[in-house]
Amino acid sequence: VPGGISFGADFQAGIPAIPVGNFTIEEVGGGFGFNTSNNGFRVTVTGAVSAAPGTGSAISLNPLEVTVKSGPVIEGFAALSVMEQNVADASLLIDFPNRLFDVEARVGFDSLDDVNIQVDGASRIVLSGAPNDTYWMMGTRFNAELLGLFNANANILAAWGLDVNAHPEYSEYTDFVSNEFITGGEISGVHLDVATEFGIRKSNQECVSFAVGKACGYFWNSTRCQLNADFGGGNYGFFLGSNWEGGGSVSLLGADVAGADIAASGSISGSYINNVWSANGRASGSISAYVGDCKVGCQTKFCWPSCGPFDCPIPKGASLCVSAAVEVDYRSNRGMQISLDL
């Protein structure tokens, strides 16, 4: 290298596994490096730790690595495997010259064949005391899916003095925060966004066939909760809402017999933003049903067969469609408004 010499080596010890109680230490290795031009150095220790010896590394930390660099700067990494499937990992950074502490843990696996679970999540804690960039952050994000029936998402963030534009590396923890609760480009508060979905949508309804016909049904719910407290700007807000859908149909010998679809939703929210108080409440519902050969969508009517020039005495079916919605909205700079839709 210019002005000096850089040298180093990495090695694998190749020693047998070392039992320590209920654990074994294996794949021991490491390395070092030195640069004479700036007296920079690096020392690394690597290995793997397995629990329950003799089980084929049923639970293990592999790899496990710790590096100390000039500065000093300490870096660490570990990956957790269960039955040879990587399910989590963690990283650590302690940068003394830049006054930075950063630790992050991630969990995630694509699926377990027997139960079809998908999980992805991470948590991160960062403390910075750097001049002109002092902040702290604690964030968590999580997503889980089960059998295609259940989906949950959660984002939680607590931070102070975090400049979101200067730190795009944290975007997966900060992107969910609305600009209404970011003051001067900085996040200084507590924010939460949790959403769940459960059931089967109408487009994916389940059907069962029997000797002379078929029956189909579905049920679905979604719920969302949001909480925002921007202590730096004095702005606050919350939201809680839920949607419900359900229904089904029956047919015999290829002909429609009956069916119904029911939907309902509701939400409440409130905020204090830029010295304006607000509150809102909404509720709505609808029912659409039919009997016989009268599957005509959202209409209330009788369906009549074709009897030529004569009036048919008996309808071939009937349909019903009813819906209603109400909303109450209040703003401290405007007053209250109420709307009703039937």
Tab-separated table of C-alpha atoms in Angstrom:
chain	number	residue	atom	x	y	z
A	1	VAL	CA	0.000	0.000	0.000
A	2	PRO	CA	1.229	3.591	-0.499
A	3	GLY	CA	3.553	4.609	2.318
A	4	GLY	CA	3.690	1.264	4.034
A	5	ILE	CA	3.043	-2.438	4.094
A	6	SER	CA	-0.218	-4.258	4.641
A	7	PHE	CA	-0.147	-7.877	5.711
A	8	GLY	CA	-2.398	-10.401	7.374
A	9	ALA	CA	-3.589	-13.975	7.475
A	10	ASP	CA	-6.745	-15.990	8.020
A	11	PHE	CA	-6.745	-19.513	9.345
A	12	GLN	CA	-8.920	-22.476	10.246
A	13	ALA	CA	-7.619	-24.393	13.253
A	14	GLY	CA	-8.973	-27.787	12.211
A	15	ILE	CA	-9.098	-28.973	15.808
A	16	PRO	CA	-11.739	-31.482	16.997
A	17	ALA	CA	-14.993	-30.226	18.506
A	18	ILE	CA	-14.557	-29.013	22.089
A	19	PRO	CA	-17.380	-30.087	24.463
A	20	VAL	CA	-18.329	-27.525	27.103
A	21	GLY	CA	-21.227	-28.818	29.197
A	22	ASN	CA	-24.263	-29.105	26.923
A	23	PHE	CA	-22.518	-27.216	24.113
A	24	THR	CA	-19.751	-27.909	21.636
A	25	ILE	CA	-17.365	-25.401	20.091
A	26	GLU	CA	-16.126	-26.247	16.624
A	27	GLU	CA	-14.827	-24.784	13.353
A	28	VAL	CA	-12.517	-22.530	15.355
A	29	GLY	CA	-10.629	-20.060	13.219
A	30	GLY	CA	-9.751	-16.416	12.842
A	31	GLY	CA	-7.333	-13.983	11.325
A	32	PHE	CA	-5.410	-10.776	11.696
A	33	GLY	CA	-4.203	-7.881	9.616
A	34	PHE	CA	-1.916	-4.861	10.007
A	35	ASN	CA	-1.248	-1.772	7.899
A	36	THR	CA	2.010	0.040	8.678
A	37	SER	CA	0.966	3.223	6.852
A	38	ASN	CA	-1.735	4.085	9.391
A	39	ASN	CA	-1.084	1.517	12.135
A	40	GLY	CA	-4.475	-0.006	11.378
A	41	PHE	CA	-5.121	-3.486	12.671
A	42	ARG	CA	-7.753	-6.211	12.567
A	43	VAL	CA	-8.206	-9.282	14.754
A	44	THR	CA	-10.993	-11.771	14.046
A	45	VAL	CA	-12.169	-14.886	15.882
A	46	THR	CA	-14.629	-17.252	14.204
A	47	GLY	CA	-16.308	-20.497	15.126
A	48	ALA	CA	-19.573	-22.304	15.697
A	49	VAL	CA	-21.424	-23.260	18.856
A	50	SER	CA	-23.890	-26.160	18.887
A	51	ALA	CA	-26.333	-27.195	21.599
A	52	ALA	CA	-27.150	-30.795	22.511
A	53	PRO	CA	-24.017	-32.609	21.352
A	54	GLY	CA	-24.602	-35.645	19.180
A	55	THR	CA	-27.838	-34.333	17.656
A	56	GLY	CA	-26.289	-33.134	14.420
A	57	SER	CA	-26.298	-29.439	15.329
A	58	ALA	CA	-30.025	-29.368	16.040
A	59	ILE	CA	-29.528	-25.864	17.481
A	60	SER	CA	-26.404	-23.933	16.574
A	61	LEU	CA	-24.807	-20.528	16.172
A	62	ASN	CA	-23.018	-20.907	12.868
A	63	PRO	CA	-21.202	-18.789	11.970
A	64	LEU	CA	-20.193	-16.910	15.111
A	65	GLU	CA	-17.717	-14.113	14.443
A	66	VAL	CA	-16.161	-11.247	16.419
A	67	THR	CA	-13.791	-8.668	14.906
A	68	VAL	CA	-11.840	-5.890	16.614
A	69	LYS	CA	-10.435	-3.161	14.349
A	70	SER	CA	-8.319	-0.101	14.993
A	71	GLY	CA	-10.276	2.760	16.461
A	72	PRO	CA	-11.272	0.642	18.281
A	73	VAL	CA	-14.274	-0.688	16.391
A	74	ILE	CA	-15.954	-3.928	17.500
A	75	GLU	CA	-18.081	-5.927	15.076
A	76	GLY	CA	-19.955	-9.136	15.779
A	77	PHE	CA	-22.231	-11.486	13.875
A	78	ALA	CA	-24.062	-14.704	14.729
A	79	ALA	CA	-26.585	-16.826	12.814
A	80	LEU	CA	-29.006	-19.137	14.627
A	81	SER	CA	-29.944	-22.418	12.927
A	82	VAL	CA	-32.543	-24.937	14.061
A	83	MET	CA	-32.442	-28.360	12.408
A	84	GLU	CA	-30.104	-26.878	9.782
A	85	GLN	CA	-32.601	-24.147	8.883
A	86	ASN	CA	-31.419	-20.582	9.404
A	87	VAL	CA	-34.114	-18.870	11.493
A	88	ALA	CA	-32.381	-15.779	12.899
A	89	ASP	CA	-29.202	-13.745	12.943
A	90	ALA	CA	-27.808	-10.823	14.890
A	91	SER	CA	-25.158	-8.180	14.240
A	92	LEU	CA	-23.343	-5.792	16.554
A	93	LEU	CA	-21.330	-2.628	15.911
A	94	ILE	CA	-19.576	-0.539	18.554
A	95	ASP	CA	-17.707	2.311	16.870
A	96	PHE	CA	-15.881	4.254	19.578
A	97	PRO	CA	-14.403	7.031	17.342
A	98	ASN	CA	-17.840	7.838	15.877
A	99	ARG	CA	-19.683	7.254	19.182
A	100	LEU	CA	-22.046	4.754	17.578
A	101	PHE	CA	-23.707	1.666	19.062
A	102	ASP	CA	-25.809	-0.455	16.695
A	103	VAL	CA	-27.299	-3.893	17.364
A	104	GLU	CA	-29.818	-5.634	15.105
A	105	ALA	CA	-31.543	-9.011	15.326
A	106	ARG	CA	-33.479	-10.606	12.467
A	107	VAL	CA	-35.765	-13.620	12.412
A	108	GLY	CA	-37.102	-15.211	9.267
A	109	PHE	CA	-37.838	-18.506	7.583
A	110	ASP	CA	-39.775	-19.180	4.416
A	111	SER	CA	-41.848	-22.146	5.497
A	112	LEU	CA	-42.229	-25.209	7.604
A	113	ASP	CA	-43.633	-27.884	5.305
A	114	ASP	CA	-45.979	-29.382	7.889
A	115	VAL	CA	-47.692	-26.172	8.961
A	116	ASN	CA	-46.851	-23.677	6.172
A	117	ILE	CA	-45.646	-20.776	8.311
A	118	GLN	CA	-43.813	-17.736	6.956
A	119	VAL	CA	-42.147	-15.334	9.384
A	120	ASP	CA	-40.043	-12.239	8.820
A	121	GLY	CA	-39.065	-9.756	11.514
A	122	ALA	CA	-36.297	-7.588	12.856
A	123	SER	CA	-35.447	-5.342	15.801
A	124	ARG	CA	-32.764	-2.672	15.928
A	125	ILE	CA	-31.343	-0.408	18.613
A	126	VAL	CA	-29.058	2.471	17.626
A	127	LEU	CA	-27.399	5.092	19.828
A	128	SER	CA	-25.362	7.892	18.261
A	129	GLY	CA	-23.414	10.551	20.099
A	130	ALA	CA	-21.629	11.923	17.031
A	131	PRO	CA	-21.318	15.728	16.857
A	132	ASN	CA	-24.166	17.229	14.783
A	133	ASP	CA	-25.821	13.807	14.544
A	134	THR	CA	-26.940	12.825	18.029
A	135	TYR	CA	-29.953	10.527	18.109
A	136	TRP	CA	-31.302	7.215	19.349
A	137	MET	CA	-33.707	4.714	17.837
A	138	MET	CA	-35.458	1.490	18.847
A	139	GLY	CA	-37.459	-0.133	16.072
A	140	THR	CA	-39.262	-3.409	15.439
A	141	ARG	CA	-41.006	-4.762	12.367
A	142	PHE	CA	-42.747	-8.127	12.070
A	143	ASN	CA	-44.774	-10.104	9.543
A	144	ALA	CA	-46.255	-13.585	9.926
A	145	GLU	CA	-48.463	-15.712	7.662
A	146	LEU	CA	-50.122	-19.008	8.524
A	147	LEU	CA	-51.757	-21.396	6.041
A	148	GLY	CA	-52.861	-18.476	3.875
A	149	LEU	CA	-55.554	-17.758	6.484
A	150	PHE	CA	-53.800	-15.379	8.848
A	151	ASN	CA	-51.538	-12.418	8.171
A	152	ALA	CA	-50.141	-10.061	10.801
A	153	ASN	CA	-47.930	-6.997	10.351
A	154	ALA	CA	-46.494	-4.810	13.078
A	155	ASN	CA	-44.248	-1.746	13.026
A	156	ILE	CA	-43.138	-0.100	16.259
A	157	LEU	CA	-40.667	2.778	16.517
A	158	ALA	CA	-39.372	4.962	19.329
A	159	ALA	CA	-36.770	7.565	18.388
A	160	TRP	CA	-35.436	10.983	19.241
A	161	GLY	CA	-33.610	13.381	16.940
A	162	LEU	CA	-33.484	10.867	14.065
A	163	ASP	CA	-33.028	12.617	10.704
A	164	VAL	CA	-34.822	10.281	8.294
A	165	ASN	CA	-33.247	11.800	5.173
A	166	ALA	CA	-29.719	11.509	6.564
A	167	HIS	CA	-30.225	7.856	7.529
A	168	PRO	CA	-31.924	5.925	4.713
A	169	GLU	CA	-30.331	2.749	6.144
A	170	TYR	CA	-33.147	2.717	8.721
A	171	SER	CA	-35.959	3.080	6.162
A	172	GLU	CA	-37.444	-0.363	6.866
A	173	TYR	CA	-38.116	0.855	10.420
A	174	THR	CA	-39.177	4.457	9.622
A	175	ASP	CA	-41.073	4.390	6.303
A	176	PHE	CA	-44.443	3.696	7.964
A	177	VAL	CA	-44.402	7.001	9.892
A	178	SER	CA	-46.599	9.642	8.228
A	179	ASN	CA	-45.028	12.987	7.314
A	180	GLU	CA	-47.627	14.639	9.566
A	181	PHE	CA	-45.680	13.304	12.539
A	182	ILE	CA	-42.160	14.111	11.298
A	183	THR	CA	-41.088	17.604	12.361
A	184	GLY	CA	-38.188	19.329	10.660
A	185	GLY	CA	-37.230	16.065	8.955
A	186	GLU	CA	-36.696	14.376	12.344
A	187	ILE	CA	-38.576	11.672	14.211
A	188	SER	CA	-38.829	12.387	17.927
A	189	GLY	CA	-41.590	10.275	19.392
A	190	VAL	CA	-43.353	6.924	19.526
A	191	HIS	CA	-45.180	5.370	16.579
A	192	LEU	CA	-47.101	2.126	16.131
A	193	ASP	CA	-48.901	0.506	13.202
A	194	VAL	CA	-50.394	-2.992	13.632
A	195	ALA	CA	-52.609	-4.740	11.078
A	196	THR	CA	-54.094	-8.238	10.960
A	197	GLU	CA	-56.071	-10.180	8.390
A	198	PHE	CA	-57.886	-13.436	9.051
A	199	GLY	CA	-59.994	-15.738	6.913
A	200	ILE	CA	-60.753	-16.206	3.223
A	201	ARG	CA	-61.847	-13.481	0.797
A	202	LYS	CA	-64.822	-14.037	-1.497
A	203	SER	CA	-62.505	-14.324	-4.499
A	204	ASN	CA	-60.881	-17.350	-2.823
A	205	GLN	CA	-63.976	-18.855	-1.186
A	206	GLU	CA	-63.976	-22.518	-0.301
A	207	CYS	CA	-66.460	-24.861	-1.979
A	208	VAL	CA	-67.631	-28.379	-1.154
A	209	SER	CA	-69.295	-30.572	-3.753
A	210	PHE	CA	-71.813	-33.248	-2.867
A	211	ALA	CA	-73.936	-35.716	-4.834
A	212	VAL	CA	-76.340	-33.255	-6.458
A	213	GLY	CA	-74.848	-29.857	-5.847
A	214	LYS	CA	-72.257	-27.557	-4.341
A	215	ALA	CA	-71.970	-25.253	-1.322
A	216	CYS	CA	-69.481	-22.355	-1.043
A	217	GLY	CA	-68.611	-20.041	1.811
A	218	TYR	CA	-66.141	-17.425	2.983
A	219	PHE	CA	-65.348	-15.233	5.987
A	220	TRP	CA	-62.751	-12.464	6.257
A	221	ASN	CA	-61.753	-9.805	8.771
A	222	SER	CA	-59.117	-7.082	8.780
A	223	THR	CA	-58.235	-4.843	11.719
A	224	ARG	CA	-55.755	-1.987	11.951
A	225	CYS	CA	-54.498	0.094	14.868
A	226	GLN	CA	-52.262	3.151	14.562
A	227	LEU	CA	-50.787	5.380	17.243
A	228	ASN	CA	-48.547	8.397	16.654
A	229	ALA	CA	-46.994	10.664	19.263
A	230	ASP	CA	-44.666	13.309	17.791
A	231	PHE	CA	-43.245	14.795	20.989
A	232	GLY	CA	-40.841	16.983	19.032
A	233	GLY	CA	-43.592	18.757	17.083
A	234	GLY	CA	-46.479	18.345	19.517
A	235	ASN	CA	-48.633	16.403	17.050
A	236	TYR	CA	-50.605	13.296	18.032
A	237	GLY	CA	-53.042	10.869	16.421
A	238	PHE	CA	-54.675	7.459	16.633
A	239	PHE	CA	-56.806	5.194	14.421
A	240	LEU	CA	-58.698	1.959	15.043
A	241	GLY	CA	-60.736	0.269	12.333
A	242	SER	CA	-62.077	-3.103	11.303
A	243	ASN	CA	-63.746	-4.659	8.242
A	244	TRP	CA	-65.860	-7.828	8.121
A	245	GLU	CA	-67.065	-9.880	5.174
A	246	GLY	CA	-68.931	-13.172	5.043
A	247	GLY	CA	-71.298	-15.147	2.905
A	248	GLY	CA	-71.959	-18.216	0.843
A	249	SER	CA	-74.108	-19.878	-1.780
A	250	VAL	CA	-75.758	-23.211	-2.563
A	251	SER	CA	-76.543	-24.738	-5.936
A	252	LEU	CA	-78.310	-27.978	-6.931
A	253	LEU	CA	-77.911	-29.729	-10.257
A	254	GLY	CA	-76.114	-26.675	-11.590
A	255	ALA	CA	-78.937	-24.260	-10.703
A	256	ASP	CA	-78.660	-21.469	-8.113
A	257	VAL	CA	-80.715	-22.096	-4.958
A	258	ALA	CA	-79.695	-19.339	-2.523
A	259	GLY	CA	-76.826	-17.097	-1.559
A	260	ALA	CA	-75.935	-14.112	0.594
A	261	ASP	CA	-73.091	-11.631	1.141
A	262	ILE	CA	-72.785	-9.544	4.305
A	263	ALA	CA	-70.247	-6.769	4.925
A	264	ALA	CA	-69.663	-4.372	7.804
A	265	SER	CA	-66.961	-1.875	8.693
A	266	GLY	CA	-66.260	0.693	11.358
A	267	SER	CA	-63.512	2.996	12.535
A	268	ILE	CA	-62.703	5.731	15.024
A	269	SER	CA	-59.826	8.190	14.845
A	270	GLY	CA	-58.611	11.338	16.482
A	271	SER	CA	-55.705	13.747	16.240
A	272	TYR	CA	-54.150	16.981	17.385
A	273	ILE	CA	-52.086	18.370	14.513
A	274	ASN	CA	-50.904	21.970	14.069
A	275	ASN	CA	-53.122	23.139	16.935
A	276	VAL	CA	-56.279	21.611	15.408
A	277	TRP	CA	-58.289	18.934	17.243
A	278	SER	CA	-60.155	16.378	15.159
A	279	ALA	CA	-62.252	13.265	15.710
A	280	ASN	CA	-63.983	10.936	13.301
A	281	GLY	CA	-66.257	7.915	13.534
A	282	ARG	CA	-67.594	5.804	10.684
A	283	ALA	CA	-69.831	2.733	10.402
A	284	SER	CA	-71.317	0.973	7.401
A	285	GLY	CA	-73.001	-2.302	6.526
A	286	SER	CA	-74.612	-4.071	3.595
A	287	ILE	CA	-76.585	-7.236	2.855
A	288	SER	CA	-77.055	-8.730	-0.576
A	289	ALA	CA	-79.001	-11.999	-0.906
A	290	TYR	CA	-80.981	-14.040	-3.398
A	291	VAL	CA	-83.267	-17.068	-3.478
A	292	GLY	CA	-83.878	-19.167	-6.559
A	293	ASP	CA	-82.863	-18.122	-10.046
A	294	CYS	CA	-82.403	-14.430	-9.219
A	295	LYS	CA	-78.671	-13.848	-8.908
A	296	VAL	CA	-78.775	-10.267	-10.248
A	297	GLY	CA	-76.277	-8.430	-8.035
A	298	CYS	CA	-77.248	-5.607	-5.701
A	299	GLN	CA	-80.947	-5.260	-6.515
A	300	THR	CA	-84.202	-5.713	-4.601
A	301	LYS	CA	-86.695	-7.365	-6.908
A	302	PHE	CA	-88.627	-10.466	-7.905
A	303	CYS	CA	-87.403	-12.428	-10.888
A	304	TRP	CA	-90.084	-13.864	-13.157
A	305	PRO	CA	-89.828	-16.737	-15.584
A	306	SER	CA	-90.834	-16.376	-19.227
A	307	CYS	CA	-94.422	-17.599	-19.731
A	308	GLY	CA	-94.980	-16.289	-23.238
A	309	PRO	CA	-98.115	-14.128	-23.574
A	310	PHE	CA	-99.325	-15.125	-20.098
A	311	ASP	CA	-98.500	-13.674	-16.671
A	312	CYS	CA	-96.500	-16.132	-14.605
A	313	PRO	CA	-98.213	-16.631	-11.241
A	314	ILE	CA	-95.071	-17.644	-9.345
A	315	PRO	CA	-91.701	-15.877	-9.473
A	316	LYS	CA	-88.628	-17.966	-10.101
A	317	GLY	CA	-86.709	-16.134	-7.403
A	318	ALA	CA	-86.111	-12.928	-5.476
A	319	SER	CA	-83.167	-10.757	-4.495
A	320	LEU	CA	-82.543	-8.267	-1.696
A	321	CYS	CA	-79.927	-5.529	-1.352
A	322	VAL	CA	-79.759	-3.160	1.630
A	323	SER	CA	-76.918	-0.870	2.746
A	324	ALA	CA	-76.382	1.993	5.179
A	325	ALA	CA	-73.490	4.204	6.264
A	326	VAL	CA	-73.061	6.944	8.855
A	327	GLU	CA	-70.127	9.257	9.539
A	328	VAL	CA	-69.517	11.843	12.242
A	329	ASP	CA	-66.589	14.214	11.730
A	330	TYR	CA	-65.390	17.020	14.004
A	331	ARG	CA	-62.727	19.711	13.495
A	332	SER	CA	-62.037	22.356	16.100
A	333	ASN	CA	-61.593	24.979	13.350
A	334	ARG	CA	-64.779	23.981	11.514
A	335	GLY	CA	-67.231	22.254	13.799
A	336	MET	CA	-69.134	18.980	13.434
A	337	GLN	CA	-70.490	17.335	10.309
A	338	ILE	CA	-72.787	14.303	10.165
A	339	SER	CA	-73.612	12.310	7.066
A	340	LEU	CA	-76.040	9.437	6.592
A	341	ASP	CA	-76.303	7.290	3.484
A	342	LEU	CA	-79.086	4.753	2.971
